[in-house]
Amino acid sequence: MRKMRFAIFGAGFWAQYQLAGWLELPGVECVAIYNRTLAKAEKLAERFGITAVYDDPEKLFAREEIDFIDVITDVDTHRRFVSLAVKHQLPVICQKPMASSLREAEQMVGRCRHARVPLFIHENWRWQTPIRELKRVLEEGGIGRPFRGRIDMISGFPVFKNQPFLRELKQFIIADLGSHTLDVARFLFGEAETLSCQLDRVHKDIAGEDAATIMMRMGGRTTVVCNMAYAENFLERDRFPETYFFIEGEKGSIELGPDYWVRVTTKSGTHAKRYPPPRYEWANPAYDVVHASIVPCNANILRALQGKGSAETSGEDNLKTVRLVFASYDSARSGETIHL
Ligand code: 89Y
């Protein structure tokens, strides 16, 4: 089969890992990079041996023969580049979070649906090795009906060092991190029927919130509490960016704890096994489990692009996650439980 050719849009912090993740997969090749600041595109292109760079997206579309584009720019530009992909009838992958408002996300999905242009969201958290195992054990059913699930992504890691723009976001932790954890909640427990949320801000020098607690009733059977914080405080079990889970079922429980340990407890006792992610030499060790998850996420989307099935994180599917993100902000603002 001929290799699929693509261009990436964006040459910032995340693009280098996304690009390295693509290189792990056969059947696909990056042929061009667009970036608003050309020098940044050139630097990244040189590192990866890519010859074509652009600071004008229309020129890229006009000159390059490509099969899809992968948008890794800031959220504010996502709609613009997705619209360009629609104009040029090219499938498009867009980094999470899809959009900076629910309306914008609905427009993007609607536009792609109407033009029959495939839209995928690069939402990688659910592709983390230990989270896939958690899902498998949950589906096996040994713990019975899961009546409660706790998802904790609580870390003192200085996130603003590598991603300074996060400081400026008026909606920070739920949009940036909740996009992941709420998507994982859907992946594990199904769709939410109700949601309530409380926010907090510990850093005094950032625009948005850096702590959130979200409670949902999901899949008609599970109460899910999702705790998030980037308070830059000190925590004994801090292993950014690992997410910890505790799921209580009618017949047992499952824990995903520090260092990728999955513990399943039923009447036959506790069975514990470690599910570490694969180690890639290009991955930043501080982001290990997340960077490793880029590869299966891209592979799943690539299969869909090759016409071999559907992707888990299509635009249509991710819209349901986006709804939870903005329902959380609505609930925090109004103090009310949102019925979805
Ligand atoms: O931007 C975020 C992401 O997608 O993964 C972790 C992160 O870098 C900080 O929350």
mmCIF file of C-alpha atoms and ligand atoms in Angstrom:
data_model
loop_
_atom_site.group_PDB
_atom_site.id
_atom_site.type_symbol
_atom_site.label_atom_id
_atom_site.label_comp_id
_atom_site.label_asym_id
_atom_site.label_seq_id
_atom_site.Cartn_x
_atom_site.Cartn_y
_atom_site.Cartn_z
ATOM 1 C CA MET A 1 0.000 0.000 0.000
ATOM 2 C CA ARG A 2 1.211 3.514 -0.859
ATOM 3 C CA LYS A 3 2.315 5.601 2.128
ATOM 4 C CA MET A 4 -0.209 8.230 3.228
ATOM 5 C CA ARG A 5 1.251 11.732 3.039
ATOM 6 C CA PHE A 6 0.387 14.420 5.521
ATOM 7 C CA ALA A 7 1.317 17.901 6.697
ATOM 8 C CA ILE A 8 1.414 19.125 10.244
ATOM 9 C CA PHE A 9 0.136 22.534 11.264
ATOM 10 C CA GLY A 10 2.053 23.896 14.249
ATOM 11 C CA ALA A 11 5.660 23.529 15.402
ATOM 12 C CA GLY A 12 5.377 24.149 19.143
ATOM 13 C CA PHE A 13 6.166 22.034 22.212
ATOM 14 C CA TRP A 14 3.744 19.218 21.416
ATOM 15 C CA ALA A 15 4.467 18.967 17.664
ATOM 16 C CA GLN A 16 7.921 17.405 18.129
ATOM 17 C CA TYR A 17 6.426 14.471 20.056
ATOM 18 C CA GLN A 18 3.437 14.100 17.772
ATOM 19 C CA LEU A 19 5.779 13.936 14.789
ATOM 20 C CA ALA A 20 8.083 11.410 16.473
ATOM 21 C CA GLY A 21 4.983 9.361 17.332
ATOM 22 C CA TRP A 22 3.963 9.274 13.661
ATOM 23 C CA LEU A 23 7.442 8.021 12.698
ATOM 24 C CA GLU A 24 6.803 4.874 14.757
ATOM 25 C CA LEU A 25 4.100 3.847 12.281
ATOM 26 C CA PRO A 26 4.589 2.297 8.854
ATOM 27 C CA GLY A 27 2.407 3.499 5.992
ATOM 28 C CA VAL A 28 2.543 7.194 6.711
ATOM 29 C CA GLU A 29 4.895 10.080 5.995
ATOM 30 C CA CYS A 30 5.024 13.758 6.964
ATOM 31 C CA VAL A 31 5.940 15.867 3.924
ATOM 32 C CA ALA A 32 5.395 19.460 5.064
ATOM 33 C CA ILE A 33 5.153 21.693 8.116
ATOM 34 C CA TYR A 34 3.172 24.918 8.444
ATOM 35 C CA ASN A 35 3.822 27.361 11.260
ATOM 36 C CA ARG A 36 2.909 31.025 11.730
ATOM 37 C CA THR A 37 6.581 31.707 12.543
ATOM 38 C CA LEU A 38 8.538 30.113 9.714
ATOM 39 C CA ALA A 39 11.782 29.793 11.691
ATOM 40 C CA LYS A 40 10.100 27.391 14.123
ATOM 41 C CA ALA A 41 8.820 25.242 11.261
ATOM 42 C CA GLU A 42 12.305 25.216 9.735
ATOM 43 C CA LYS A 43 13.901 24.105 12.986
ATOM 44 C CA LEU A 44 11.474 21.221 13.430
ATOM 45 C CA ALA A 45 11.668 20.261 9.743
ATOM 46 C CA GLU A 46 15.447 20.102 9.874
ATOM 47 C CA ARG A 47 15.358 17.812 12.907
ATOM 48 C CA PHE A 48 13.006 15.412 11.152
ATOM 49 C CA GLY A 49 14.407 15.685 7.615
ATOM 50 C CA ILE A 50 11.302 17.329 6.157
ATOM 51 C CA THR A 51 12.033 19.667 3.252
ATOM 52 C CA ALA A 52 8.837 21.689 2.787
ATOM 53 C CA VAL A 53 7.965 24.448 5.260
ATOM 54 C CA TYR A 54 5.325 27.163 5.016
ATOM 55 C CA ASP A 55 3.992 30.162 6.892
ATOM 56 C CA ASP A 56 1.078 30.446 4.458
ATOM 57 C CA PRO A 57 -1.391 27.544 4.750
ATOM 58 C CA GLU A 58 -2.954 28.171 1.317
ATOM 59 C CA LYS A 59 0.444 27.803 -0.352
ATOM 60 C CA LEU A 60 0.903 24.489 1.422
ATOM 61 C CA PHE A 61 -2.456 23.201 0.162
ATOM 62 C CA ALA A 62 -1.683 24.458 -3.346
ATOM 63 C CA ARG A 63 1.800 22.944 -3.619
ATOM 64 C CA GLU A 64 1.759 19.744 -1.603
ATOM 65 C CA GLU A 65 0.153 16.448 -2.517
ATOM 66 C CA ILE A 66 -1.233 15.338 0.808
ATOM 67 C CA ASP A 67 -3.853 12.894 2.080
ATOM 68 C CA PHE A 68 -4.618 14.575 5.418
ATOM 69 C CA ILE A 69 -3.470 17.265 7.817
ATOM 70 C CA ASP A 70 -2.654 17.059 11.525
ATOM 71 C CA VAL A 71 -3.360 20.281 13.418
ATOM 72 C CA ILE A 72 -1.172 20.758 16.516
ATOM 73 C CA THR A 73 -1.615 24.508 16.992
ATOM 74 C CA ASP A 74 -3.183 26.422 19.894
ATOM 75 C CA VAL A 75 -6.884 25.853 20.376
ATOM 76 C CA ASP A 76 -7.853 29.297 19.049
ATOM 77 C CA THR A 77 -6.754 28.393 15.517
ATOM 78 C CA HIS A 78 -8.341 24.920 15.335
ATOM 79 C CA ARG A 79 -11.580 26.067 13.688
ATOM 80 C CA ARG A 80 -9.682 28.027 11.048
ATOM 81 C CA PHE A 81 -7.527 25.072 9.996
ATOM 82 C CA VAL A 82 -10.393 22.602 10.116
ATOM 83 C CA SER A 83 -12.337 24.962 7.820
ATOM 84 C CA LEU A 84 -9.377 25.022 5.433
ATOM 85 C CA ALA A 85 -9.295 21.225 5.406
ATOM 86 C CA VAL A 86 -13.007 21.244 4.565
ATOM 87 C CA LYS A 87 -12.393 23.738 1.764
ATOM 88 C CA HIS A 88 -9.723 21.448 0.321
ATOM 89 C CA GLN A 89 -11.729 18.265 1.016
ATOM 90 C CA LEU A 90 -8.955 16.719 3.113
ATOM 91 C CA PRO A 91 -9.391 14.611 6.262
ATOM 92 C CA VAL A 92 -8.180 16.459 9.329
ATOM 93 C CA ILE A 93 -6.865 15.498 12.756
ATOM 94 C CA CYS A 94 -7.084 18.138 15.420
ATOM 95 C CA GLN A 95 -5.299 18.166 18.757
ATOM 96 C CA LYS A 96 -7.391 18.241 21.924
ATOM 97 C CA PRO A 97 -9.069 20.376 23.169
ATOM 98 C CA MET A 98 -11.097 20.580 19.964
ATOM 99 C CA ALA A 99 -12.317 24.147 20.440
ATOM 100 C CA SER A 100 -12.548 26.983 22.918
ATOM 101 C CA SER A 101 -16.340 26.816 23.158
ATOM 102 C CA LEU A 102 -19.024 24.200 22.684
ATOM 103 C CA ARG A 103 -20.585 26.237 19.878
ATOM 104 C CA GLU A 104 -17.302 26.326 18.001
ATOM 105 C CA ALA A 105 -16.830 22.558 18.415
ATOM 106 C CA GLU A 106 -20.396 21.939 17.179
ATOM 107 C CA GLN A 107 -19.721 24.116 14.149
ATOM 108 C CA MET A 108 -16.513 22.254 13.343
ATOM 109 C CA VAL A 109 -18.141 18.835 13.612
ATOM 110 C CA GLY A 110 -21.217 20.054 11.697
ATOM 111 C CA ARG A 111 -19.134 21.539 8.892
ATOM 112 C CA CYS A 112 -17.092 18.350 8.481
ATOM 113 C CA ARG A 113 -20.210 16.162 8.617
ATOM 114 C CA HIS A 114 -21.929 18.300 5.985
ATOM 115 C CA ALA A 115 -18.881 18.285 3.667
ATOM 116 C CA ARG A 116 -18.215 14.572 4.358
ATOM 117 C CA VAL A 117 -14.694 15.411 5.482
ATOM 118 C CA PRO A 118 -13.444 13.024 8.197
ATOM 119 C CA LEU A 119 -12.560 14.834 11.424
ATOM 120 C CA PHE A 120 -10.560 13.120 14.174
ATOM 121 C CA ILE A 121 -9.434 14.461 17.509
ATOM 122 C CA HIS A 122 -6.017 13.521 18.798
ATOM 123 C CA GLU A 123 -7.225 12.553 22.279
ATOM 124 C CA ASN A 124 -4.535 10.230 23.604
ATOM 125 C CA TRP A 125 -5.177 9.743 27.365
ATOM 126 C CA ARG A 126 -7.495 6.740 26.867
ATOM 127 C CA TRP A 127 -4.651 5.077 24.921
ATOM 128 C CA GLN A 128 -2.335 4.906 27.930
ATOM 129 C CA THR A 129 -1.195 1.321 28.524
ATOM 130 C CA PRO A 130 -2.472 0.976 32.134
ATOM 131 C CA ILE A 131 -5.809 2.655 31.282
ATOM 132 C CA ARG A 132 -6.422 0.147 28.463
ATOM 133 C CA GLU A 133 -5.811 -2.624 31.034
ATOM 134 C CA LEU A 134 -8.188 -0.970 33.500
ATOM 135 C CA LYS A 135 -10.894 -0.961 30.841
ATOM 136 C CA ARG A 136 -10.233 -4.626 30.001
ATOM 137 C CA VAL A 137 -10.538 -5.693 33.661
ATOM 138 C CA LEU A 138 -13.669 -3.596 34.133
ATOM 139 C CA GLU A 139 -15.297 -5.178 31.082
ATOM 140 C CA GLU A 140 -14.367 -8.661 32.265
ATOM 141 C CA GLY A 141 -16.966 -8.015 34.962
ATOM 142 C CA GLY A 142 -15.223 -9.701 37.922
ATOM 143 C CA ILE A 143 -15.950 -6.759 40.237
ATOM 144 C CA GLY A 144 -19.636 -6.668 39.271
ATOM 145 C CA ARG A 145 -21.494 -3.413 38.660
ATOM 146 C CA PRO A 146 -19.116 -0.507 39.214
ATOM 147 C CA PHE A 147 -21.157 1.755 41.481
ATOM 148 C CA ARG A 148 -18.429 4.339 42.009
ATOM 149 C CA GLY A 149 -15.278 5.435 40.217
ATOM 150 C CA ARG A 150 -12.670 7.947 41.281
ATOM 151 C CA ILE A 151 -10.307 9.502 38.770
ATOM 152 C CA ASP A 152 -7.463 11.540 40.277
ATOM 153 C CA MET A 153 -5.096 13.600 38.173
ATOM 154 C CA ILE A 154 -3.574 15.651 40.948
ATOM 155 C CA SER A 155 -0.027 16.871 40.568
ATOM 156 C CA GLY A 156 2.443 19.467 41.807
ATOM 157 C CA PHE A 157 4.265 19.388 38.444
ATOM 158 C CA PRO A 158 5.139 22.890 37.154
ATOM 159 C CA VAL A 159 3.080 22.611 33.950
ATOM 160 C CA PHE A 160 3.526 26.277 33.047
ATOM 161 C CA LYS A 161 7.274 25.873 32.507
ATOM 162 C CA ASN A 162 6.935 23.883 29.280
ATOM 163 C CA GLN A 163 3.551 25.269 28.262
ATOM 164 C CA PRO A 164 3.566 28.937 29.345
ATOM 165 C CA PHE A 165 0.426 29.765 27.305
ATOM 166 C CA LEU A 166 -1.582 27.685 29.800
ATOM 167 C CA ARG A 167 -1.153 30.568 32.260
ATOM 168 C CA GLU A 168 -3.216 32.840 30.042
ATOM 169 C CA LEU A 169 -6.211 30.543 29.607
ATOM 170 C CA LYS A 170 -9.325 31.876 31.357
ATOM 171 C CA GLN A 171 -10.524 28.275 31.375
ATOM 172 C CA PHE A 172 -7.499 26.200 32.222
ATOM 173 C CA ILE A 173 -7.548 22.893 34.039
ATOM 174 C CA ILE A 174 -10.815 21.435 32.758
ATOM 175 C CA ALA A 175 -10.179 22.536 29.164
ATOM 176 C CA ASP A 176 -6.551 21.381 29.152
ATOM 177 C CA LEU A 177 -6.597 18.335 31.421
ATOM 178 C CA GLY A 178 -10.308 17.685 31.929
ATOM 179 C CA SER A 179 -10.579 17.131 28.163
ATOM 180 C CA HIS A 180 -8.488 14.032 28.857
ATOM 181 C CA THR A 181 -9.907 12.850 32.169
ATOM 182 C CA LEU A 182 -13.544 13.401 31.158
ATOM 183 C CA ASP A 183 -12.886 11.501 27.939
ATOM 184 C CA VAL A 184 -11.409 8.640 29.963
ATOM 185 C CA ALA A 185 -14.466 8.747 32.253
ATOM 186 C CA ARG A 186 -16.697 8.273 29.189
ATOM 187 C CA PHE A 187 -14.417 5.537 27.874
ATOM 188 C CA LEU A 188 -14.661 3.583 31.136
ATOM 189 C CA PHE A 189 -18.167 4.284 32.385
ATOM 190 C CA GLY A 190 -20.322 5.488 29.471
ATOM 191 C CA GLU A 191 -22.185 8.742 28.900
ATOM 192 C CA ALA A 192 -22.987 11.186 31.691
ATOM 193 C CA GLU A 193 -26.562 11.946 32.730
ATOM 194 C CA THR A 194 -25.812 14.552 35.398
ATOM 195 C CA LEU A 195 -22.799 16.661 36.278
ATOM 196 C CA SER A 196 -21.813 19.104 38.969
ATOM 197 C CA CYS A 197 -18.524 20.895 39.410
ATOM 198 C CA GLN A 198 -16.524 23.025 41.839
ATOM 199 C CA LEU A 199 -13.453 25.018 40.853
ATOM 200 C CA ASP A 200 -10.547 26.589 42.693
ATOM 201 C CA ARG A 201 -7.469 28.648 41.896
ATOM 202 C CA VAL A 202 -4.306 28.160 43.917
ATOM 203 C CA HIS A 203 -1.833 30.022 41.667
ATOM 204 C CA LYS A 204 -2.484 33.749 42.009
ATOM 205 C CA ASP A 205 -0.703 34.579 38.758
ATOM 206 C CA ILE A 206 -2.773 32.609 36.243
ATOM 207 C CA ALA A 207 -5.987 33.533 34.443
ATOM 208 C CA GLY A 208 -7.961 30.339 34.960
ATOM 209 C CA GLU A 209 -8.669 27.626 37.516
ATOM 210 C CA ASP A 210 -6.030 25.092 38.568
ATOM 211 C CA ALA A 211 -8.157 22.758 40.694
ATOM 212 C CA ALA A 212 -11.483 21.123 39.858
ATOM 213 C CA THR A 213 -13.795 18.494 41.267
ATOM 214 C CA ILE A 214 -16.437 17.062 38.945
ATOM 215 C CA MET A 215 -19.120 14.594 39.978
ATOM 216 C CA MET A 216 -21.160 12.714 37.382
ATOM 217 C CA ARG A 217 -23.692 9.943 37.147
ATOM 218 C CA MET A 218 -22.594 7.868 34.160
ATOM 219 C CA GLY A 219 -23.927 4.995 32.091
ATOM 220 C CA GLY A 220 -27.007 4.793 34.339
ATOM 221 C CA ARG A 221 -25.053 2.921 37.011
ATOM 222 C CA THR A 222 -21.878 4.653 38.222
ATOM 223 C CA THR A 223 -21.143 7.769 40.254
ATOM 224 C CA VAL A 224 -17.848 9.153 39.019
ATOM 225 C CA VAL A 225 -15.743 11.737 40.804
ATOM 226 C CA CYS A 226 -12.972 13.355 38.856
ATOM 227 C CA ASN A 227 -10.395 15.319 40.861
ATOM 228 C CA MET A 228 -7.813 17.483 39.148
ATOM 229 C CA ALA A 229 -5.180 19.893 40.437
ATOM 230 C CA TYR A 230 -1.983 21.576 39.312
ATOM 231 C CA ALA A 231 -1.374 23.480 42.540
ATOM 232 C CA GLU A 232 2.435 23.102 42.407
ATOM 233 C CA ASN A 233 2.251 21.865 45.992
ATOM 234 C CA PHE A 234 3.971 18.826 47.533
ATOM 235 C CA LEU A 235 2.339 15.400 47.265
ATOM 236 C CA GLU A 236 3.794 12.105 48.415
ATOM 237 C CA ARG A 237 2.380 10.085 45.501
ATOM 238 C CA ASP A 238 3.036 12.658 42.785
ATOM 239 C CA ARG A 239 4.135 11.003 39.543
ATOM 240 C CA PHE A 240 3.012 13.449 36.840
ATOM 241 C CA PRO A 241 1.353 12.692 34.443
ATOM 242 C CA GLU A 242 0.021 9.430 35.887
ATOM 243 C CA THR A 243 -3.708 9.335 36.567
ATOM 244 C CA TYR A 244 -4.876 7.249 39.522
ATOM 245 C CA PHE A 245 -8.171 5.377 39.613
ATOM 246 C CA PHE A 246 -10.207 3.576 42.219
ATOM 247 C CA ILE A 247 -13.284 1.707 41.054
ATOM 248 C CA GLU A 248 -15.667 0.086 43.509
ATOM 249 C CA GLY A 249 -17.894 -2.685 42.232
ATOM 250 C CA GLU A 250 -20.600 -4.785 43.905
ATOM 251 C CA LYS A 251 -18.209 -7.756 44.031
ATOM 252 C CA GLY A 252 -14.766 -6.181 44.211
ATOM 253 C CA SER A 253 -12.587 -3.240 43.339
ATOM 254 C CA ILE A 254 -9.864 -2.133 40.946
ATOM 255 C CA GLU A 255 -7.101 0.326 41.614
ATOM 256 C CA LEU A 256 -4.673 1.881 39.168
ATOM 257 C CA GLY A 257 -2.043 3.391 41.405
ATOM 258 C CA PRO A 258 1.465 4.864 41.194
ATOM 259 C CA ASP A 259 4.022 3.299 38.855
ATOM 260 C CA TYR A 260 1.357 1.648 36.656
ATOM 261 C CA TRP A 261 0.239 -0.958 39.193
ATOM 262 C CA VAL A 262 -3.226 -2.360 38.550
ATOM 263 C CA ARG A 263 -4.677 -4.135 41.598
ATOM 264 C CA VAL A 264 -7.844 -6.174 41.278
ATOM 265 C CA THR A 265 -9.468 -7.304 44.520
ATOM 266 C CA THR A 266 -12.239 -9.900 44.602
ATOM 267 C CA LYS A 267 -13.178 -12.725 46.965
ATOM 268 C CA SER A 268 -10.133 -14.630 45.692
ATOM 269 C CA GLY A 269 -7.809 -11.917 46.997
ATOM 270 C CA THR A 270 -5.769 -9.154 45.397
ATOM 271 C CA HIS A 271 -4.059 -9.701 42.070
ATOM 272 C CA ALA A 272 -1.505 -7.031 41.239
ATOM 273 C CA LYS A 273 0.405 -6.467 38.028
ATOM 274 C CA ARG A 274 2.356 -3.576 36.551
ATOM 275 C CA TYR A 275 1.391 -2.216 33.121
ATOM 276 C CA PRO A 276 4.110 0.284 32.186
ATOM 277 C CA PRO A 277 3.916 2.091 28.850
ATOM 278 C CA PRO A 278 6.441 1.271 26.099
ATOM 279 C CA ARG A 279 9.521 3.467 26.339
ATOM 280 C CA TYR A 280 10.411 5.550 23.280
ATOM 281 C CA GLU A 281 13.758 7.270 23.158
ATOM 282 C CA TRP A 282 12.172 10.447 21.722
ATOM 283 C CA ALA A 283 9.678 10.726 24.577
ATOM 284 C CA ASN A 284 10.294 13.328 27.247
ATOM 285 C CA PRO A 285 10.737 11.234 30.443
ATOM 286 C CA ALA A 286 8.652 13.783 32.362
ATOM 287 C CA TYR A 287 5.686 12.946 30.085
ATOM 288 C CA ASP A 288 6.433 9.250 29.474
ATOM 289 C CA VAL A 289 3.030 7.587 29.706
ATOM 290 C CA VAL A 290 1.361 10.400 27.756
ATOM 291 C CA HIS A 291 3.940 10.530 24.987
ATOM 292 C CA ALA A 292 3.818 6.748 24.600
ATOM 293 C CA SER A 293 0.033 6.976 24.154
ATOM 294 C CA ILE A 294 0.475 9.205 21.083
ATOM 295 C CA VAL A 295 1.503 6.138 19.082
ATOM 296 C CA PRO A 296 -1.609 3.916 19.533
ATOM 297 C CA CYS A 297 -3.834 6.992 19.222
ATOM 298 C CA ASN A 298 -2.250 7.858 15.857
ATOM 299 C CA ALA A 299 -2.383 4.185 14.806
ATOM 300 C CA ASN A 300 -6.116 4.027 15.533
ATOM 301 C CA ILE A 301 -6.754 7.181 13.492
ATOM 302 C CA LEU A 302 -4.489 5.990 10.667
ATOM 303 C CA ARG A 303 -6.473 2.755 10.346
ATOM 304 C CA ALA A 304 -9.621 4.834 9.895
ATOM 305 C CA LEU A 305 -7.880 7.037 7.320
ATOM 306 C CA GLN A 306 -6.877 3.893 5.437
ATOM 307 C CA GLY A 307 -10.517 2.808 5.407
ATOM 308 C CA LYS A 308 -9.922 -0.082 7.833
ATOM 309 C CA GLY A 309 -12.526 0.812 10.440
ATOM 310 C CA SER A 310 -13.612 3.728 12.556
ATOM 311 C CA ALA A 311 -11.497 5.705 15.022
ATOM 312 C CA GLU A 312 -12.412 5.867 18.712
ATOM 313 C CA THR A 313 -11.772 9.588 18.923
ATOM 314 C CA SER A 314 -13.710 10.922 15.953
ATOM 315 C CA GLY A 315 -14.916 14.520 16.018
ATOM 316 C CA GLU A 316 -18.489 13.284 16.590
ATOM 317 C CA ASP A 317 -17.403 11.221 19.592
ATOM 318 C CA ASN A 318 -15.176 13.912 21.056
ATOM 319 C CA LEU A 319 -18.021 16.419 20.895
ATOM 320 C CA LYS A 320 -19.551 14.468 23.811
ATOM 321 C CA THR A 321 -16.360 15.063 25.816
ATOM 322 C CA VAL A 322 -16.381 18.751 24.859
ATOM 323 C CA ARG A 323 -19.984 18.943 26.178
ATOM 324 C CA LEU A 324 -18.783 17.662 29.562
ATOM 325 C CA VAL A 325 -15.946 20.211 29.648
ATOM 326 C CA PHE A 326 -18.302 23.145 29.136
ATOM 327 C CA ALA A 327 -21.069 21.671 31.298
ATOM 328 C CA SER A 328 -18.458 21.639 34.086
ATOM 329 C CA TYR A 329 -17.813 25.354 33.669
ATOM 330 C CA ASP A 330 -21.568 26.021 33.519
ATOM 331 C CA SER A 331 -22.135 24.076 36.721
ATOM 332 C CA ALA A 332 -19.258 25.794 38.534
ATOM 333 C CA ARG A 333 -20.652 29.193 37.496
ATOM 334 C CA SER A 334 -24.295 28.508 38.361
ATOM 335 C CA GLY A 335 -23.771 26.198 41.318
ATOM 336 C CA GLU A 336 -26.301 23.849 39.721
ATOM 337 C CA THR A 337 -26.294 20.227 38.672
ATOM 338 C CA ILE A 338 -26.441 20.003 34.888
ATOM 339 C CA HIS A 339 -28.792 17.427 33.330
ATOM 340 C CA LEU A 340 -27.207 16.346 30.098
HETATM 341 O O1 89Y B 1 -1.455 19.973 27.893
HETATM 342 C C1 89Y B 1 -1.627 18.815 28.638
HETATM 343 C C2 89Y B 1 -1.794 17.542 27.929
HETATM 344 O O2 89Y B 1 -2.419 17.403 26.910
HETATM 345 O O3 89Y B 1 -1.202 16.542 28.642
HETATM 346 C C3 89Y B 1 -0.655 17.009 29.846
HETATM 347 C C4 89Y B 1 -0.493 18.495 29.607
HETATM 348 O O4 89Y B 1 0.771 18.699 29.022
HETATM 349 C C5 89Y B 1 -0.572 19.373 30.843
HETATM 350 O O5 89Y B 1 -1.847 19.266 31.424
#
